[in-house]
Amino acid sequence: IQMKMTSQHQVMESELKSFFVYCPELGTKEGTEERKILYYSPDSLPKNRKIRNIGLCEAFVNFTKTFSPDKPCEYVHTQKTKQVFLEPEAGIWMILTVTVPYSETIHNSERVIEYHENFIQESILQAALKSSYLMFKLFNGTFRSIQTTQSIEGLKKRLDMFYSRYWRNIDPSGLDIFSVFQGIQFLPLDKYMYLKVHCFVNLVETTFRNIKRSIFVCGDQLVWSGLEPEDTKIFYQYLSTWLLKNTGSYESSFMASQSVTASVTGSSTAPTTGCFVAGDSESEGRKPVWVYVGIDQQLTPCKLYIYSAGMCSICMFVQNEGSSPSSEEFPKRLGIFLGPRLSHLGSEIKEFVQRSRTQSQEKLTYKMVYFNEMNLAIKSPLMTRRSLITPEMMCLLTQVNSEYDKLEEGETVIRTMSDYWVVARKNGHRRFFVLITQKDVNFAEVNEEVRKICQKEFSNIYFFD
């Protein structure tokens, strides 16, 4: 397959145009259409425009239900915008609209605008929209549960409080294939070290019975999670994207570098005591953080406690019970218990990483992406070094990945007009992409290079040849 890359010129990036949540059942009679609106941004838009836009989206959904009752309208394209639809809960719809990137040129003294619809993929927008719902549910619960306990007005206030801040921090032009995967970076430990972490988590949960679930992380890499996979994915995203970047003390403790290997093998020594990052006391100016996670197949509100010592942190989900200690006594006892134990465990993990460093001394010089849908594991040097490839190449990866959503297995080899090679493979739940930027290589040489990468990085994983 040969593809022509877009010529290099100034492109106006994609921007968020609108986002709204509506419920059709709330305004079924003429003159009550405004009641359907649960949240609309930008709020400055005239009321009639909001009603008209929502009515158009309803028409799209109702029309497409004729052909696909179970899976109606997912997205709508125009020359200037792309719109994606999501029904996260029965009868409630979320709509995200972004502008299509475009470039301006002067031809024969006339202004010519060219739109680049391939620069923003539907799968990326769908993933961003779904992630926004899961993030809301993590901190607020479901839409319907809020409607039941706090009425429609209560739901509207919750939506406004959350999404008025959430979308200000999302740049559509910065979304890519990693936004689709939302994968998790795992810290590779041997069986002995992993068992020590597992035993430590079990000891904490056994000693403090109201801690129902826990997550153990080192730097920005996950070691252990007791949550369901979907809860783990969205909480890890919150941890790595929001909390770690916005909490100064947390970031300085073990996020000083991009990878845990760099942080644990540096010259600085780990502290002998730790501290709470969340959940310890309101007196220090930190408000308690409540999250909703699945416990025994039920969405349960829990208070979030995060304790950090050196590069290691344990996130604990505490469910209040009648026999639980007071809010002031509990974190004090918990901190005394965790401090020396977590510090000691962190030192052992640091020593293990140092011993293993000789085996991974050579950094990944090739451009590859590996993702496992089953455990959400992701591995790629491009996650922290996106500048290694062009935006056009990143878009190409996303396009190929979207095609693989329909296939159980397959292999695709692409040679671009720039003489670059892209090799993509899918086998069951595993996806693997390699970019070869070396020019003047043939198909056989590309295939041999991919074979060497698989043999070196994934010797214990089956990929068909």
XYZ file of C-alpha atoms in Angstrom:
465
model
C 0.000 0.000 0.000
C 1.412 3.364 -0.958
C 0.172 6.584 0.638
C 0.904 10.202 -0.142
C 1.840 12.287 2.879
C 0.364 15.771 3.294
C 2.747 18.520 2.223
C 4.350 20.569 4.980
C 2.601 23.868 5.631
C 1.023 25.837 8.417
C -2.135 24.155 9.686
C -4.703 25.702 11.991
C -5.179 23.116 14.723
C -8.437 21.486 15.703
C -10.368 23.189 18.515
C -13.305 22.291 20.723
C -16.426 23.918 19.283
C -19.147 22.584 21.566
C -20.009 19.910 24.088
C -23.461 19.178 25.434
C -25.449 16.567 27.333
C -29.161 16.151 26.794
C -32.020 13.833 27.731
C -34.839 13.646 25.105
C -37.434 12.274 27.533
C -37.410 15.508 29.580
C -38.948 17.646 26.827
C -41.355 15.598 24.753
C -44.024 18.293 24.360
C -43.804 21.329 22.115
C -42.462 24.355 23.974
C -40.582 22.236 26.533
C -37.492 21.523 24.378
C -35.218 23.522 26.676
C -35.783 21.002 29.471
C -33.808 18.430 27.507
C -30.584 20.376 28.042
C -28.583 19.054 30.989
C -25.342 20.835 30.104
C -24.250 22.979 27.164
C -20.902 24.576 26.398
C -20.453 27.288 25.331
C -23.188 28.570 27.615
C -23.150 31.962 25.849
C -24.862 30.468 22.794
C -28.469 31.724 22.363
C -31.136 29.402 23.716
C -32.731 28.882 20.303
C -29.387 27.810 18.820
C -28.884 25.279 21.613
C -32.369 23.829 21.077
C -31.863 23.698 17.314
C -28.498 21.945 17.604
C -29.878 19.354 20.014
C -32.915 18.831 17.774
C -30.610 18.161 14.824
C -28.672 15.584 16.848
C -31.949 13.903 17.844
C -32.907 13.728 14.184
C -29.604 12.055 13.296
C -30.075 9.485 16.064
C -33.714 8.721 15.222
C -32.977 8.411 11.510
C -30.022 6.055 11.946
C -31.995 3.900 14.400
C -34.068 2.830 11.393
C -31.041 1.022 9.976
C -29.196 0.145 13.189
C -31.482 0.060 16.260
C -28.774 -1.166 18.635
C -26.027 1.145 17.392
C -27.396 4.403 15.982
C -25.469 7.499 14.920
C -21.841 7.551 16.114
C -20.425 10.557 14.290
C -21.278 13.198 11.704
C -18.863 14.915 9.292
C -19.139 18.302 7.681
C -16.451 20.177 5.803
C -15.572 22.285 8.844
C -16.501 20.122 11.842
C -16.583 16.578 13.181
C -19.229 15.543 15.687
C -19.238 12.367 17.783
C -22.183 10.849 19.675
C -22.252 8.743 22.824
C -25.146 7.301 24.829
C -23.339 6.340 28.068
C -26.604 5.643 29.881
C -29.997 4.769 28.470
C -31.771 7.908 27.255
C -28.918 10.365 27.943
C -26.696 11.551 25.094
C -23.326 13.303 25.023
C -22.238 15.198 21.896
C -18.739 16.530 21.199
C -18.031 18.834 18.238
C -14.549 19.915 17.124
C -13.324 21.965 14.184
C -11.463 20.297 11.328
C -7.841 21.483 10.952
C -7.255 23.656 7.896
C -4.509 25.570 6.128
C -4.552 28.803 4.176
C -2.591 29.485 0.990
C -2.587 32.291 -1.566
C -3.173 31.229 -5.149
C -3.410 33.851 -7.916
C -3.872 36.523 -5.250
C -6.835 34.615 -3.813
C -7.129 33.070 -0.380
C -7.524 29.293 -0.590
C -8.564 27.216 2.433
C -7.834 23.497 2.507
C -9.382 21.308 5.198
C -7.457 18.292 6.531
C -10.097 15.916 7.869
C -7.575 13.076 8.267
C -5.658 15.084 10.876
C -8.392 14.413 13.461
C -9.724 10.848 13.623
C -13.196 9.771 14.742
C -11.783 7.016 16.943
C -9.751 9.608 18.865
C -12.786 11.793 19.482
C -14.916 8.808 20.497
C -12.255 7.778 23.001
C -12.025 11.327 24.389
C -15.806 11.519 24.781
C -16.058 8.148 26.505
C -13.137 9.044 28.764
C -14.894 12.257 29.796
C -17.914 10.243 30.921
C -15.852 7.667 32.810
C -13.929 10.443 34.544
C -17.210 12.097 35.577
C -18.543 8.773 36.863
C -15.338 8.196 38.846
C -15.940 11.329 40.926
C -19.725 11.690 40.838
C -21.385 8.369 40.087
C -23.758 7.748 37.197
C -26.075 10.355 35.679
C -29.174 8.390 36.646
C -28.087 7.837 40.245
C -27.569 11.601 40.671
C -30.941 12.264 39.039
C -32.585 9.845 41.487
C -30.931 11.188 44.643
C -30.580 14.896 43.800
C -33.174 15.605 41.060
C -32.526 16.954 37.575
C -31.316 20.290 38.933
C -28.758 18.514 41.070
C -27.524 16.636 38.018
C -27.211 19.872 36.056
C -25.105 21.435 38.824
C -22.808 18.418 38.982
C -22.347 18.441 35.210
C -21.578 22.151 35.195
C -19.088 21.906 38.070
C -17.208 19.045 36.412
C -17.266 19.742 32.681
C -16.760 23.502 32.861
C -13.247 22.697 34.133
C -12.639 19.350 32.426
C -12.786 20.438 28.793
C -10.602 23.485 29.425
C -7.721 21.058 29.959
C -8.337 18.959 26.835
C -6.682 19.993 23.572
C -8.186 18.070 20.604
C -5.051 18.667 18.528
C -2.979 16.851 21.178
C -5.018 13.638 21.022
C -3.512 10.666 19.183
C -3.385 6.862 19.118
C -2.342 6.781 22.785
C -5.576 8.614 23.638
C -7.455 5.773 21.951
C -5.582 3.016 23.767
C -5.426 4.739 27.190
C -2.946 2.038 28.065
C -1.121 1.424 31.317
C 2.633 1.295 31.765
C 3.539 -1.577 34.078
C 6.723 -1.799 36.120
C 8.425 -5.100 35.187
C 9.213 -7.003 38.395
C 10.239 -10.611 38.925
C 7.935 -13.013 40.763
C 9.657 -12.481 44.107
C 9.360 -8.679 44.088
C 5.810 -8.794 42.749
C 4.833 -11.199 45.535
C 6.332 -8.809 48.127
C 4.187 -5.965 46.786
C 1.124 -8.216 46.770
C 1.757 -9.276 50.376
C 2.227 -5.648 51.433
C -1.110 -4.652 49.898
C -2.844 -7.621 51.547
C -1.314 -6.672 54.906
C -2.628 -3.111 54.607
C -6.147 -4.235 53.653
C -6.220 -6.881 56.395
C -5.030 -4.466 59.092
C -7.466 -1.712 58.060
C -10.672 -3.484 57.161
C -12.415 -0.404 55.774
C -9.815 -0.205 52.975
C -11.739 -2.099 50.313
C -9.414 -1.767 47.314
C -5.844 -0.591 46.664
C -3.541 0.392 43.818
C 0.249 0.335 44.061
C 2.341 2.495 41.715
C 6.027 3.306 41.311
C 6.608 6.591 39.552
C 4.219 6.609 36.629
C 4.117 2.818 36.343
C 1.539 0.457 37.792
C 2.562 -2.537 39.900
C -0.692 -3.796 41.413
C -4.392 -2.969 41.181
C -7.333 -4.439 43.032
C -9.880 -2.506 40.949
C -11.832 -3.734 37.947
C -10.016 -3.182 34.611
C -12.179 -0.234 33.532
C -11.841 1.433 36.938
C -8.103 0.799 36.872
C -7.784 2.385 33.426
C -9.638 5.589 34.266
C -8.057 5.962 37.712
C -4.581 5.441 36.259
C -5.385 8.144 33.716
C -6.435 10.487 36.529
C -3.348 9.601 38.528
C -0.843 10.117 35.710
C -2.540 12.947 33.807
C -4.231 15.050 36.465
C -3.107 14.369 40.025
C 0.610 13.848 39.440
C 0.890 16.951 37.281
C -1.128 19.207 39.585
C 0.202 18.182 43.005
C 3.585 19.776 43.559
C 4.705 17.653 46.501
C 3.615 14.469 44.789
C 5.381 15.370 41.576
C 8.610 16.265 43.325
C 8.603 13.049 45.320
C 8.606 10.556 42.472
C 7.654 12.264 39.225
C 10.852 14.219 38.745
C 11.638 12.136 35.693
C 9.613 10.624 32.878
C 10.313 7.020 33.782
C 10.627 5.100 37.006
C 13.971 3.688 35.892
C 15.450 7.160 35.779
C 13.977 8.151 39.131
C 15.060 5.058 41.036
C 18.574 4.882 39.671
C 19.480 8.498 40.318
C 21.936 9.717 42.898
C 19.338 10.932 45.385
C 18.343 8.585 48.167
C 14.765 7.726 48.965
C 13.244 9.360 52.059
C 12.868 7.222 55.150
C 9.344 8.464 55.822
C 6.426 9.205 53.564
C 3.470 11.530 53.477
C -0.150 11.655 52.425
C -0.913 13.171 49.061
C -4.688 12.878 49.406
C -7.157 12.041 52.150
C -5.167 12.790 55.306
C -6.629 15.993 56.742
C -8.754 18.930 55.696
C -6.798 21.153 58.067
C -3.879 21.242 55.630
C -6.066 22.825 52.974
C -6.749 19.647 50.995
C -10.360 18.706 50.536
C -11.256 15.018 50.837
C -11.471 13.210 47.518
C -14.403 10.874 46.979
C -14.463 8.418 44.091
C -16.950 5.831 42.831
C -15.469 2.416 42.039
C -16.869 -1.057 41.503
C -16.900 -3.169 44.672
C -18.738 -6.504 44.630
C -20.339 -5.536 41.303
C -21.758 -2.310 42.712
C -20.633 1.268 42.119
C -19.582 2.339 45.611
C -18.488 5.765 46.934
C -15.096 5.587 48.657
C -12.788 8.134 50.215
C -9.431 8.217 48.442
C -6.216 8.070 50.456
C -2.839 8.260 48.702
C 0.358 7.733 50.671
C 3.748 8.289 49.038
C 7.239 7.309 50.178
C 10.029 7.984 47.740
C 9.083 6.686 44.334
C 6.317 4.355 45.602
C 2.723 5.228 46.359
C -0.262 3.252 47.505
C -3.761 4.472 46.658
C -6.427 3.211 49.058
C -10.190 3.288 48.584
C -11.831 3.540 51.995
C -15.494 2.805 52.546
C -16.956 4.383 55.667
C -18.516 1.903 58.042
C -20.164 2.215 61.441
C -17.123 0.730 63.159
C -14.545 2.786 61.245
C -12.271 5.132 63.204
C -12.863 8.859 63.254
C -11.695 10.869 60.255
C -8.815 12.379 62.284
C -7.605 9.231 64.040
C -7.682 6.940 61.016
C -5.120 8.744 58.776
C -2.742 9.142 61.734
C -2.770 5.402 62.462
C -2.573 4.621 58.770
C 0.418 6.924 58.245
C 2.321 5.430 61.192
C 1.678 1.946 59.804
C 2.595 2.736 56.186
C 5.625 5.010 56.651
C 8.457 2.583 57.511
C 6.987 -0.365 55.602
C 6.441 1.493 52.324
C 9.864 3.165 52.583
C 11.549 -0.213 53.098
C 9.645 -1.802 50.213
C 10.490 1.152 47.989
C 14.193 0.701 48.749
C 13.998 -2.968 47.768
C 12.279 -2.103 44.500
C 14.938 0.521 43.815
C 17.690 -2.047 44.325
C 15.903 -4.478 42.035
C 15.630 -1.903 39.250
C 19.305 -1.039 39.652
C 20.256 -4.715 39.313
C 18.070 -5.049 36.240
C 19.377 -1.886 34.638
C 22.277 -3.656 32.933
C 19.766 -5.720 30.948
C 17.888 -2.632 29.774
C 20.790 -0.225 29.484
C 20.153 0.233 25.784
C 17.209 2.532 25.241
C 14.627 1.823 22.577
C 15.936 3.472 19.421
C 13.237 2.141 17.107
C 9.780 3.631 16.795
C 7.187 1.112 17.908
C 3.876 0.822 19.749
C 2.662 -2.314 21.527
C -0.749 -2.600 23.178
C -2.523 -5.508 24.877
C -6.296 -5.053 25.094
C -6.671 -7.666 27.835
C -4.498 -6.115 30.552
C -4.214 -2.629 28.940
C -0.411 -2.890 28.919
C 1.275 -0.444 26.570
C 4.916 -0.075 25.584
C 6.329 2.599 23.305
C 9.171 5.157 23.339
C 6.824 7.480 21.426
C 4.698 8.102 24.535
C 7.312 10.456 25.961
C 8.988 11.370 22.665
C 6.203 12.122 20.213
C 8.523 14.423 18.283
C 10.243 11.302 16.901
C 7.547 11.061 14.227
C 5.526 13.593 12.245
C 1.838 14.337 12.928
C 1.023 12.766 9.555
C 2.643 9.509 10.615
C 0.769 9.572 13.921
C -2.495 10.035 11.997
C -1.571 7.105 9.769
C -1.054 4.899 12.824
C -4.467 5.890 14.154
C -6.135 5.124 10.811
C -4.585 1.664 10.593
C -5.521 0.959 14.205
C -9.156 1.862 13.485
C -9.242 -0.690 10.676
C -8.007 -3.357 13.063
C -11.029 -2.834 15.306
C -12.969 -4.927 12.766
C -10.405 -7.731 12.497
C -9.378 -10.556 14.802
C -5.917 -10.738 13.278
C -4.005 -9.352 10.328
C -0.884 -7.630 9.052
C -0.492 -4.419 7.074
C 2.659 -3.061 5.442
C 2.631 0.517 4.166
C 5.280 2.399 2.248
C 4.713 6.162 2.161
C 5.717 8.611 -0.558
C 8.407 9.834 1.851
C 9.972 6.357 1.658
C 9.017 5.475 5.240
C 7.635 2.084 6.204
C 4.825 1.247 8.620
C 4.248 -2.349 9.709
C 1.119 -3.144 11.720
C 0.081 -6.462 13.201
C -2.853 -7.676 15.237
C -3.078 -11.102 16.819
C -6.028 -11.621 19.127
C -5.909 -8.918 21.776
C -2.410 -7.698 20.899
C -1.589 -4.843 18.540
C 1.877 -3.984 17.337
C 3.118 -1.115 15.139
C 6.628 -0.401 13.858
C 7.797 2.669 11.945
C 10.940 2.355 9.832
C 12.272 5.805 8.896
C 15.503 4.578 7.323
C 15.350 5.224 3.602
C 16.445 2.989 0.719
C 15.381 -0.250 2.391
C 13.329 -2.932 0.701
C 10.450 -5.087 1.906
C 12.679 -8.000 2.915
C 14.900 -5.752 5.027
C 11.884 -4.201 6.722
C 10.462 -7.632 7.508
C 13.802 -8.740 8.981
C 14.015 -5.614 11.158
C 10.512 -6.229 12.520
C 11.421 -9.847 13.249
C 14.470 -8.721 15.253
C 12.397 -6.236 17.272
C 9.807 -8.896 18.118
C 12.516 -11.359 19.096
C 14.242 -8.854 21.368
C 11.269 -7.156 23.018
C 8.568 -9.846 22.880
C 10.372 -13.168 22.949
C 7.723 -14.617 25.292
C 4.777 -13.337 23.236
C 3.464 -15.077 20.152
C 3.251 -13.000 16.970
C 2.555 -14.842 13.756
C 5.236 -14.531 11.058
